[in-house]
Coordinates of C-alpha atoms and ligand atoms in Angstrom, one line a residue:
X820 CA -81.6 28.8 39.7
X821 CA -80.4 29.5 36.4
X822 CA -78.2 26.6 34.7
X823 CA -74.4 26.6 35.8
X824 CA -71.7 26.5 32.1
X825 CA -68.1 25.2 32.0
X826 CA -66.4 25.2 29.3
X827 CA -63.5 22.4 28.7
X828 CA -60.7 23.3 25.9
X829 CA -57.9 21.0 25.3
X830 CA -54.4 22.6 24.3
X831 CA -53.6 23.3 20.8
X832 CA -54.8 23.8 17.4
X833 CA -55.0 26.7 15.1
X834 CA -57.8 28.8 13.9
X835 CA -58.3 28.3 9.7
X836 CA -60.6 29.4 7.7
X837 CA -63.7 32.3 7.4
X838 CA -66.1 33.4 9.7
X839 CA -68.3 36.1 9.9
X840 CA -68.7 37.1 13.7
X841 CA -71.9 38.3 15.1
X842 CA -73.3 42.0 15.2
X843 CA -71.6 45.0 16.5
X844 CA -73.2 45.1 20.7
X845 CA -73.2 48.9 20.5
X846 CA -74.9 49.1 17.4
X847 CA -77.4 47.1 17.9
X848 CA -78.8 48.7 21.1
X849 CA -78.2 52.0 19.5
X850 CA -80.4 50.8 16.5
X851 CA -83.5 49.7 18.9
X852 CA -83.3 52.8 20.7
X853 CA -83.4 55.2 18.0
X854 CA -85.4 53.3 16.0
X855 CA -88.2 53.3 18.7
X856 CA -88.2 57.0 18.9
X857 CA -87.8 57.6 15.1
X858 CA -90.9 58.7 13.4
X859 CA -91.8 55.9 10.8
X860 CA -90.5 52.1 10.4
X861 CA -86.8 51.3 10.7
X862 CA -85.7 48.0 9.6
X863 CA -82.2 46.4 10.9
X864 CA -80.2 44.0 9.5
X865 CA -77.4 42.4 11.2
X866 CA -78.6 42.6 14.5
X867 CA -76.8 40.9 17.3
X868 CA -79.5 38.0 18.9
X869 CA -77.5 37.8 22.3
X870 CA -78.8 38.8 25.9
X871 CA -77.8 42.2 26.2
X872 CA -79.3 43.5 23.2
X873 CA -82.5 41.8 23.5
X874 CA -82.4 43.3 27.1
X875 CA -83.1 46.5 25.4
X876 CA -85.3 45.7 22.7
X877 CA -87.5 44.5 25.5
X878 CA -87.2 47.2 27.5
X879 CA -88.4 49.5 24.3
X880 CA -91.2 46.5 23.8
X881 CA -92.3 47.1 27.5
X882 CA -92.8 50.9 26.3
X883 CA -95.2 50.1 23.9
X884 CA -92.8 49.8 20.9
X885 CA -93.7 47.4 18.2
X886 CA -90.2 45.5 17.0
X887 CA -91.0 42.5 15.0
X888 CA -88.3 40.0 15.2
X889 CA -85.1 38.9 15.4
X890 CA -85.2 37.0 12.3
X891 CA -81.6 36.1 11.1
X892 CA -80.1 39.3 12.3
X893 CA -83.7 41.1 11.1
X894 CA -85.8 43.9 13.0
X895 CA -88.8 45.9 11.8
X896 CA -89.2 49.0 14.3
X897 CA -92.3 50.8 14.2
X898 CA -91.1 54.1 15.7
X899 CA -93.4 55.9 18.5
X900 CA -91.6 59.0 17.7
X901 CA -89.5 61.2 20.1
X902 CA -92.4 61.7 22.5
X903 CA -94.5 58.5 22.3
X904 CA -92.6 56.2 24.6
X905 CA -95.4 54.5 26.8
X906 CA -95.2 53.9 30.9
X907 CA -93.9 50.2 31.5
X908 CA -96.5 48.1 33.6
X909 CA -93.6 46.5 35.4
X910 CA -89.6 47.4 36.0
X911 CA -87.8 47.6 33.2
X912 CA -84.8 44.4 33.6
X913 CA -81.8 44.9 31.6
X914 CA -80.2 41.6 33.0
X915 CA -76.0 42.2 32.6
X916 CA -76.0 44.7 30.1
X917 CA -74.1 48.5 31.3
X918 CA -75.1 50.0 28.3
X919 CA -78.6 49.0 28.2
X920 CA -79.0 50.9 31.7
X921 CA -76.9 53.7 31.8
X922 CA -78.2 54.9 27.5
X923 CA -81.9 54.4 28.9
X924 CA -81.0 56.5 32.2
X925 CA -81.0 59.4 29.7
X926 CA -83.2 58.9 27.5
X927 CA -86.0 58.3 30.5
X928 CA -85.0 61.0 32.4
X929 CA -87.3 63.3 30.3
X930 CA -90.2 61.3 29.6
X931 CA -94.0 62.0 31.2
X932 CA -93.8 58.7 32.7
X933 CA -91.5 56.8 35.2
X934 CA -90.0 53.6 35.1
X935 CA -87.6 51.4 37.2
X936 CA -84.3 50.0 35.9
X937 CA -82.7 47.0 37.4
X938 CA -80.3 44.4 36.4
X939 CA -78.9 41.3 37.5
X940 CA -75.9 40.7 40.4
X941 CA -73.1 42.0 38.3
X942 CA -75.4 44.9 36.9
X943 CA -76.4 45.9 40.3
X944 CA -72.8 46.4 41.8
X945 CA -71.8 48.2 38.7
X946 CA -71.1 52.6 39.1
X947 CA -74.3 54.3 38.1
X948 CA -73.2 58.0 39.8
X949 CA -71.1 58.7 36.8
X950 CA -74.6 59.0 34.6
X951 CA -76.8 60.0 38.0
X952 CA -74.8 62.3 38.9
X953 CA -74.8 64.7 35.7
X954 CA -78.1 64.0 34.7
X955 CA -79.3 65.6 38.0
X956 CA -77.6 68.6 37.5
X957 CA -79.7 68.8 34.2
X958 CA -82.4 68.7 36.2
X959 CA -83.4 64.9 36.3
X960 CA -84.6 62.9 39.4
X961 CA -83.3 59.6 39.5
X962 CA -83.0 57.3 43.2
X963 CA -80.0 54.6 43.3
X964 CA -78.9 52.8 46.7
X965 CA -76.8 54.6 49.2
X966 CA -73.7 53.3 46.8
X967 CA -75.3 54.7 44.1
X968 CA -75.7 51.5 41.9
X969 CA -79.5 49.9 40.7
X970 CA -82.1 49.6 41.1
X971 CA -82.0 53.5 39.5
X972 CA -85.8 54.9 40.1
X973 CA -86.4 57.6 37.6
X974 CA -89.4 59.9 37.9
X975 CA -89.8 61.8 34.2
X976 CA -89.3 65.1 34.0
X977 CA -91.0 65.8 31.3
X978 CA -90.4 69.4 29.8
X979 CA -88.2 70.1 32.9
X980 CA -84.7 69.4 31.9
X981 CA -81.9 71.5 31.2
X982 CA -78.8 71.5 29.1
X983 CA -76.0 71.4 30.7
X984 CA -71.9 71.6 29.4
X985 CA -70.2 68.5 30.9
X986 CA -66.7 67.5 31.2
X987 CA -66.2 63.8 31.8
X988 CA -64.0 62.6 34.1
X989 CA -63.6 59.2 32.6
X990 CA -63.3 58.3 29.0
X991 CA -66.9 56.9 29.1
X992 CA -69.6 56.0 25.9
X993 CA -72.1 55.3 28.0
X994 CA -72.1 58.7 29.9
X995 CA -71.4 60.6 27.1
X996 CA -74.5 58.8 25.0
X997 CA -76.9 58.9 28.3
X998 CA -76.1 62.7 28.6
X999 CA -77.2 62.8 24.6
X1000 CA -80.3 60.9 24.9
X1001 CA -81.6 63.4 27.4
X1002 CA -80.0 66.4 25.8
X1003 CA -82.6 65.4 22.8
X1004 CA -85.3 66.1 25.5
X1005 CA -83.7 69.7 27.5
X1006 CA -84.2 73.3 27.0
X1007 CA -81.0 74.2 25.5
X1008 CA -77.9 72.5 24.2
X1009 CA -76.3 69.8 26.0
X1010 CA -72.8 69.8 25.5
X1011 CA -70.4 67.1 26.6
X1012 CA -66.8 67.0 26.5
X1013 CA -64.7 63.5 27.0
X1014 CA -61.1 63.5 28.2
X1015 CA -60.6 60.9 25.1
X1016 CA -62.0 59.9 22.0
X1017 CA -64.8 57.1 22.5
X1018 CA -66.8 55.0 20.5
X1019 CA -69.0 57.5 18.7
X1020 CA -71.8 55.2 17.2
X1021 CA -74.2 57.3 18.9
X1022 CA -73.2 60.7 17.0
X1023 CA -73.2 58.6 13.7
X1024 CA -76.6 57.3 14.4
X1025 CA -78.5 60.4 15.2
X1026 CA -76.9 62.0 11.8
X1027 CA -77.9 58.8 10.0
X1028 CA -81.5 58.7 11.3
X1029 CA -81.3 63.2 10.6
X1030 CA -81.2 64.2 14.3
X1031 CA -78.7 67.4 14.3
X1032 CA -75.7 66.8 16.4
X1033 CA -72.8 69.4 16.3
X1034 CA -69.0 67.5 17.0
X1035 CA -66.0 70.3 17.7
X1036 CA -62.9 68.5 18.4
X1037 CA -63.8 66.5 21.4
X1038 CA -67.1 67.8 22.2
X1039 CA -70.4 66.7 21.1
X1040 CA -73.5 69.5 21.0
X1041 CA -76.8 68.6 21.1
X1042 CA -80.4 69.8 21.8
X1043 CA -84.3 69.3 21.6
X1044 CA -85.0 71.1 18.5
X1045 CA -84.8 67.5 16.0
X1046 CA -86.7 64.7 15.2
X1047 CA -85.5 61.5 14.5
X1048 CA -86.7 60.0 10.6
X1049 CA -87.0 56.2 10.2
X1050 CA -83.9 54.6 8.0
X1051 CA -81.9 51.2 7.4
X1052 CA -79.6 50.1 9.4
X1053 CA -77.2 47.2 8.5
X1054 CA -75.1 46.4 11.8
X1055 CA -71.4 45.3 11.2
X1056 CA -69.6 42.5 12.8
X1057 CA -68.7 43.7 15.8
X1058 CA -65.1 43.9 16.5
X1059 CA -65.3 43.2 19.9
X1060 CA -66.0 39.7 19.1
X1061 CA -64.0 39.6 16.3
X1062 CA -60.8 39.9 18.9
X1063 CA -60.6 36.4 20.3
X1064 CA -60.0 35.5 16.7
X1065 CA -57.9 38.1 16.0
X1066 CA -55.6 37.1 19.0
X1067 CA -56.2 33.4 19.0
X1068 CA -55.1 32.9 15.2
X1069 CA -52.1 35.4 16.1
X1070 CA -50.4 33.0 18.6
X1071 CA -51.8 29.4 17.5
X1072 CA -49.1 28.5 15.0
X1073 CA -50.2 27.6 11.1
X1074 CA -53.5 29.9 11.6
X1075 CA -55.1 31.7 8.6
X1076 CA -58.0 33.3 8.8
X1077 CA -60.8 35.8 7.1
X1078 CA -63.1 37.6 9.5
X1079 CA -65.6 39.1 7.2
X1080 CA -68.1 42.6 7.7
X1081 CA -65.9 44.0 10.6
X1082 CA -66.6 47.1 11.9
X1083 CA -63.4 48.9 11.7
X1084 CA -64.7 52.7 13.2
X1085 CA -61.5 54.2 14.2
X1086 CA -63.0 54.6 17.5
X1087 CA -62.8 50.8 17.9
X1088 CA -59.9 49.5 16.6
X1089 CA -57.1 50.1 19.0
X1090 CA -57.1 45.9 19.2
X1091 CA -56.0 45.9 15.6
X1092 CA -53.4 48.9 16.3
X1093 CA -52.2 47.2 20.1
X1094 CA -51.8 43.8 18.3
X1095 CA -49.8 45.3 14.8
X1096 CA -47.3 46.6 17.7
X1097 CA -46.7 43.5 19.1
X1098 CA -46.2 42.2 15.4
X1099 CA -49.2 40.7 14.7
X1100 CA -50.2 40.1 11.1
X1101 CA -53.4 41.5 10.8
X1102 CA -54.6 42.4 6.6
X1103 CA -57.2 45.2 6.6
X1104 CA -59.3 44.2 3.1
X1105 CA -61.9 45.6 1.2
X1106 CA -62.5 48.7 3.4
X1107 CA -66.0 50.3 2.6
X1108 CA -68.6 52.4 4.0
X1109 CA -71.9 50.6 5.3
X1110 CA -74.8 52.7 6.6
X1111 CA -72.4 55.0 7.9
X1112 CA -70.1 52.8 10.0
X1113 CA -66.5 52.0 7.9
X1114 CA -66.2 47.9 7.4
X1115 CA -63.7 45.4 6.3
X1116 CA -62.8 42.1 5.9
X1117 CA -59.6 41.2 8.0
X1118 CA -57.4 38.8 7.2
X1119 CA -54.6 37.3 9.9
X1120 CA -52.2 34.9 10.4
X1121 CA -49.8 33.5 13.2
X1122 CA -46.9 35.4 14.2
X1123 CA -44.2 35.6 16.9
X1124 CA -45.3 38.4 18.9
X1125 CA -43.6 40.8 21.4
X1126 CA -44.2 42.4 24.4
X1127 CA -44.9 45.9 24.3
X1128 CA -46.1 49.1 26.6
X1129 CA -49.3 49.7 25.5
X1130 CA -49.7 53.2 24.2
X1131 CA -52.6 55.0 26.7
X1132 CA -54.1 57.0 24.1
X1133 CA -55.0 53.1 23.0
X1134 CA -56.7 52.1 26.1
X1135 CA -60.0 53.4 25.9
X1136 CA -60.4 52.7 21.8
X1137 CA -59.3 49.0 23.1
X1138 CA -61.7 48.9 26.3
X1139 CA -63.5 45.4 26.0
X1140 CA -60.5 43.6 24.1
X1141 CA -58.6 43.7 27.1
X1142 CA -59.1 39.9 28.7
X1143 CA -58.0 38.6 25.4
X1144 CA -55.2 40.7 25.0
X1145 CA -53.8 40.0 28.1
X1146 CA -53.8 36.4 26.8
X1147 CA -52.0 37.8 23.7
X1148 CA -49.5 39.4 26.2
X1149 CA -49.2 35.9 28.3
X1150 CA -48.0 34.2 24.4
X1151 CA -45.6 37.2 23.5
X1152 CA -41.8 37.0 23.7
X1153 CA -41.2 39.7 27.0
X1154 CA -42.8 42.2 29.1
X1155 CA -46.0 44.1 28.2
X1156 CA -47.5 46.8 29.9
X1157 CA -50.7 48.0 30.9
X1158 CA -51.7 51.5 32.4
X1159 CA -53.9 53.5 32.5
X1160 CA -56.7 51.1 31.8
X1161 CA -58.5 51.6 35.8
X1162 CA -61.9 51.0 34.2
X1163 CA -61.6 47.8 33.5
X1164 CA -62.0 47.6 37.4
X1165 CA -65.8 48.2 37.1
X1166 CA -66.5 46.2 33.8
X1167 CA -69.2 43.3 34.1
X1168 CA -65.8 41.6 36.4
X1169 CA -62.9 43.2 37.8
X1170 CA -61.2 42.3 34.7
X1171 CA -57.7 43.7 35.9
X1172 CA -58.0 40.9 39.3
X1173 CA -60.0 38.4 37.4
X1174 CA -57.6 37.8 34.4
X1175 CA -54.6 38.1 36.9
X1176 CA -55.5 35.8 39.1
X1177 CA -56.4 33.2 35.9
X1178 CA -53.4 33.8 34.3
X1179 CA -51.3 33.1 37.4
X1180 CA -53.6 29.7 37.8
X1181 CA -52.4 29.2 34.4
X1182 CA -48.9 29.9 35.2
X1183 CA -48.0 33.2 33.3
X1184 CA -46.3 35.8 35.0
X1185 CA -48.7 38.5 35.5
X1186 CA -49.1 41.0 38.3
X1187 CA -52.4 43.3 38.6
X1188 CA -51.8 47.2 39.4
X1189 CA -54.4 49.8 40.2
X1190 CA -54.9 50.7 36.7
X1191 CA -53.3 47.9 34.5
X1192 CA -51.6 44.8 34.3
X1193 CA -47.7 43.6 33.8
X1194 CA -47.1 40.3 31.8
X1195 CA -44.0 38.7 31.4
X1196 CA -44.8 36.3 28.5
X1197 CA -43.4 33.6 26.6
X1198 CA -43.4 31.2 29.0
X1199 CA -45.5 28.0 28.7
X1200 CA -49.0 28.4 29.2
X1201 CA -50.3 25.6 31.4
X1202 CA -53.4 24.0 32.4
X1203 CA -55.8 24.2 35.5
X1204 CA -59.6 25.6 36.5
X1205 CA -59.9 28.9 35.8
X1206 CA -63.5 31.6 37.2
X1207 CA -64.3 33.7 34.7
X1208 CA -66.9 35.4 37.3
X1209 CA -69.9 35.7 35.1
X1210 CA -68.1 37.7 32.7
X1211 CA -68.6 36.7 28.7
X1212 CA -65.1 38.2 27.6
X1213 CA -62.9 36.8 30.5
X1214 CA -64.7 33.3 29.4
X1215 CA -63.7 33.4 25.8
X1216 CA -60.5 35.0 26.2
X1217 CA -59.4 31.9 28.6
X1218 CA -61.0 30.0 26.2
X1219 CA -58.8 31.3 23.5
X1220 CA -55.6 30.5 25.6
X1221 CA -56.1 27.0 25.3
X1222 CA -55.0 27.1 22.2
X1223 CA -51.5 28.1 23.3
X1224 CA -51.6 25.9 26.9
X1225 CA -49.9 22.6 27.5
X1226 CA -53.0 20.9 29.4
X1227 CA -56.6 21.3 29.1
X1228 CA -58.3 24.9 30.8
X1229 CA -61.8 24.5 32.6
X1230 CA -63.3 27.5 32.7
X1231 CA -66.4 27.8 35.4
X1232 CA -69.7 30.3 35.0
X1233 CA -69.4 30.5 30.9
X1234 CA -73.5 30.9 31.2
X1235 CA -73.0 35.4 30.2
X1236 CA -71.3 34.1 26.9
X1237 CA -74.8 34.4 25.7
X1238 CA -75.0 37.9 26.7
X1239 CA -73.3 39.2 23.5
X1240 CA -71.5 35.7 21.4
X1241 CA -73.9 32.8 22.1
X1242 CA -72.2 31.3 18.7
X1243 CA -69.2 31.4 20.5
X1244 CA -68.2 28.1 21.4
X1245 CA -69.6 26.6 18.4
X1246 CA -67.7 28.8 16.2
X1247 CA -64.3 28.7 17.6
X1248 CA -65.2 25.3 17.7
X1249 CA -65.9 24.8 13.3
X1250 CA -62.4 27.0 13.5
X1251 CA -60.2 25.0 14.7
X1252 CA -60.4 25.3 19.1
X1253 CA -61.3 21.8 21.1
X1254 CA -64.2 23.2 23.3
X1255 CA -66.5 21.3 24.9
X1256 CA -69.4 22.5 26.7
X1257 CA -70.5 20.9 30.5
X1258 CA -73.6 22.0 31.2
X1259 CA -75.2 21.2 35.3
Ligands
S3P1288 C1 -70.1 50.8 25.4 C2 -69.2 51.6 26.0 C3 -68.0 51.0 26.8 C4 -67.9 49.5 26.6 C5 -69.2 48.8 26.6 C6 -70.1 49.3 25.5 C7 -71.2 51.5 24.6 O1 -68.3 51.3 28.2 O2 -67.0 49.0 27.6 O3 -69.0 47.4 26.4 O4 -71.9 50.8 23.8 O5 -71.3 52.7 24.7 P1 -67.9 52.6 28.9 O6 -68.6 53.7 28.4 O7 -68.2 52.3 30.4 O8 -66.4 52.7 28.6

């Protein structure tokens, strides 16, 4: 039985000072996966020590990768090269982490060898088809349950895949990067085509490590014909995690704060754009270029904010920051509106239900639709015991609500905070929030 986390936060308090969040999630499974398969030694600085990511650098361990560290943010990778992965002994275990599973289902779906993938409870209820599905048509074998989730069975089709021109149906990373992974292992060019623009760390990777990738408009080409060359790679903050102090210092009056090194790729910042709407004071500083991601220090301060509708073309640039901008919502003066967002359904929570039905425990006006949320804010925030359901980023966004409630917020099952912030609580903590951590 793994150990059961609450966190308690008392109401009030602002967020002063500087802070320099942890590294970007993305790129730091990104950076053990291409590292592995570069030729020569990649080292990483920056990386992000948290669950999820080590999920994968073990995974790439259990294929006979040699990673020394994490030390301080620090990796040495001593690539195996594009085609000297080695068969795990045992099932590869990816714990809560979507990325981790559905980036590898690609990338295995070519090797000589097979492999299992599972994950834990959350992980295992979690859509799988949407990767399964078009990798098979490439050619690849890969078993799921009857409702196609994990335990995904892959056997390696070594030399037998295809290329194949996909259209996604969902705005989707993790399909888009699974179906580029094995595209680097297919006769042909695999081409795939998303509906929206995504996070596109995988396309800047492969260029930074020399693997060819062709973009045209909203279609990324690639095929078998590169090889990946060992390089640096210094991970940003990731902005992700950066959020809950972006929204936290917006609404708890007399806040001031620097958020140092945060990735600012235009294909993640729709939290910065959503919350400038709502009148948010958010100073983008010292913009520069690191290792091919663009990085800044931000710089915000409390505000009255309003409710807004939330531009769509927003949603899937803002995808994770939604639990704490639904608090931001909750503190601004009006309605906001969210559509168009149904994939939030099928995040590590339900985090349309999850974050209603806390907010409404909490008091605020919010009522869940199929693909978004409506919030009439401004009201006082109360107090009461709030789930977050396993989920990291519905814990820390309740967490940042305390700062606007009138009575203290318990929130129950904080334990996946560690699966990409386990400085959390301790930081928000040195900033300014009353947390206090019950562990049973
Ligand atoms: C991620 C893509 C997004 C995001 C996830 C990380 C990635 O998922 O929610 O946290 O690293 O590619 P989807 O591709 O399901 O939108």
């Amino acid at each position: 039985m793994s150990k059961s986390i609450t966190f308690k936060v008392n109401p009030g308090g602002s967020l002063k000072g500087e802070a320099r969040v942890p590294g970007d999630k993305s790129v730091s499974h990104r950076s053990i996966m291409l590292g592995s398969l570069a030729e020569g030694v990649t080292r990483v600085k920056g990386f992000l020590e948290a669950e999820d990511a080590l999920a994968t650098l073990q995974a790439f361990r259990d294929m006979g990768v040699e990673i020394e560290g994490p030390v301080n943010g620090e990796l040495t990778i001593h690539g195996v090269g594009k085609h000297g992965l080695k068969a795990p002994e045992k099932e590869l275990y990816l714990g809560n982490s979507g990325t981790s599973m559905r980036l590898l289902s690609g990338l295995l779906a070519g090797q000589a060898f097979d492999a299992v993938l599972t994950g834990d409870k959350s992980l295992s209820g979690r859509p799988m088809k949407r990767v399964t599905e078009p990798l098979k048509t490439m050619g690849a074998e890969i078993k799921t349950t009857e409702k196609g989730t994990a335990p995904l069975r892959i056997t390696g089709k070594d030399g037998q895949l295809n290329g194949i021109d996909y259209t996604m149906p969902m705005a989707s990373a993790q399909v888009k990067s699974c179906l580029l992974l094995a595209g680097m292992y297919a006769q042909g060019d695999t081409s795939v085509t998303e509906p929206a623009p995504t996070r596109d760390h995988t396309e800047r990777m492969l260029a930074g490590f020399n693997y060819p990738v062709k973009k045209e408009g909203n279609k990324v080409t690639i095929n078998a014909d590169g090889k990946l060359t060992a390089c640096e790679i210094d991970v940003p903050s990731d902005i992700s995690s950066a959020a809950f102090f972006l929204v936290g210092a917006s609404i708890a009056p007399g806040s001031d704060l620097l958020l140092k090194h945060v990735g600012i790729n235009p294909t993640r910042t729709g939290v910065i754009d959503i919350l400038k709407l709502m009148g948010a004071r958010i100073e983008v500083l010292n913009e520069r270029i690191v290792g091919g991601e663009p990085v800044a220090d931000l710089h915000v301060t409390h505000s009255r904010l309003n409710g807004i509708d939330i531009p769509e073309e927003l949603v899937p640039l803002a995808i994770d920051e939604f639990p704490v901008l639904f608090v931001a919502a909750a503190c601004a003066e009006g309605q906001t509106r969210l559509s168009g967002a149904e994939e939030l359904r099928v995040k590590e929570s339900d985090r349309i239900q999850v974050m209603a039905d806390g907010l409404k425990i909490l008091g605020v006006d919010a009522e869940p639709t199929p693909d978004g949320m409506l919030i009439q804010g401004g009201k006082p925030i109360g107090g009461g015991t709030v789930e977050s359901h396993g989920d990291h980023r519905i814990a820390m966004a309740f967490s940042i609500a305390g700062l606007k409630a009138h009575a203290p917020i318990t929130i129950l099952d904080c334990l996946n905070v560690n699966t990409s912030f386990p400085e959390f609580k301790d930081l928000v903590k040195r900033l300014g929030l009353d947390i206090s951590v019950a562990e049973a």
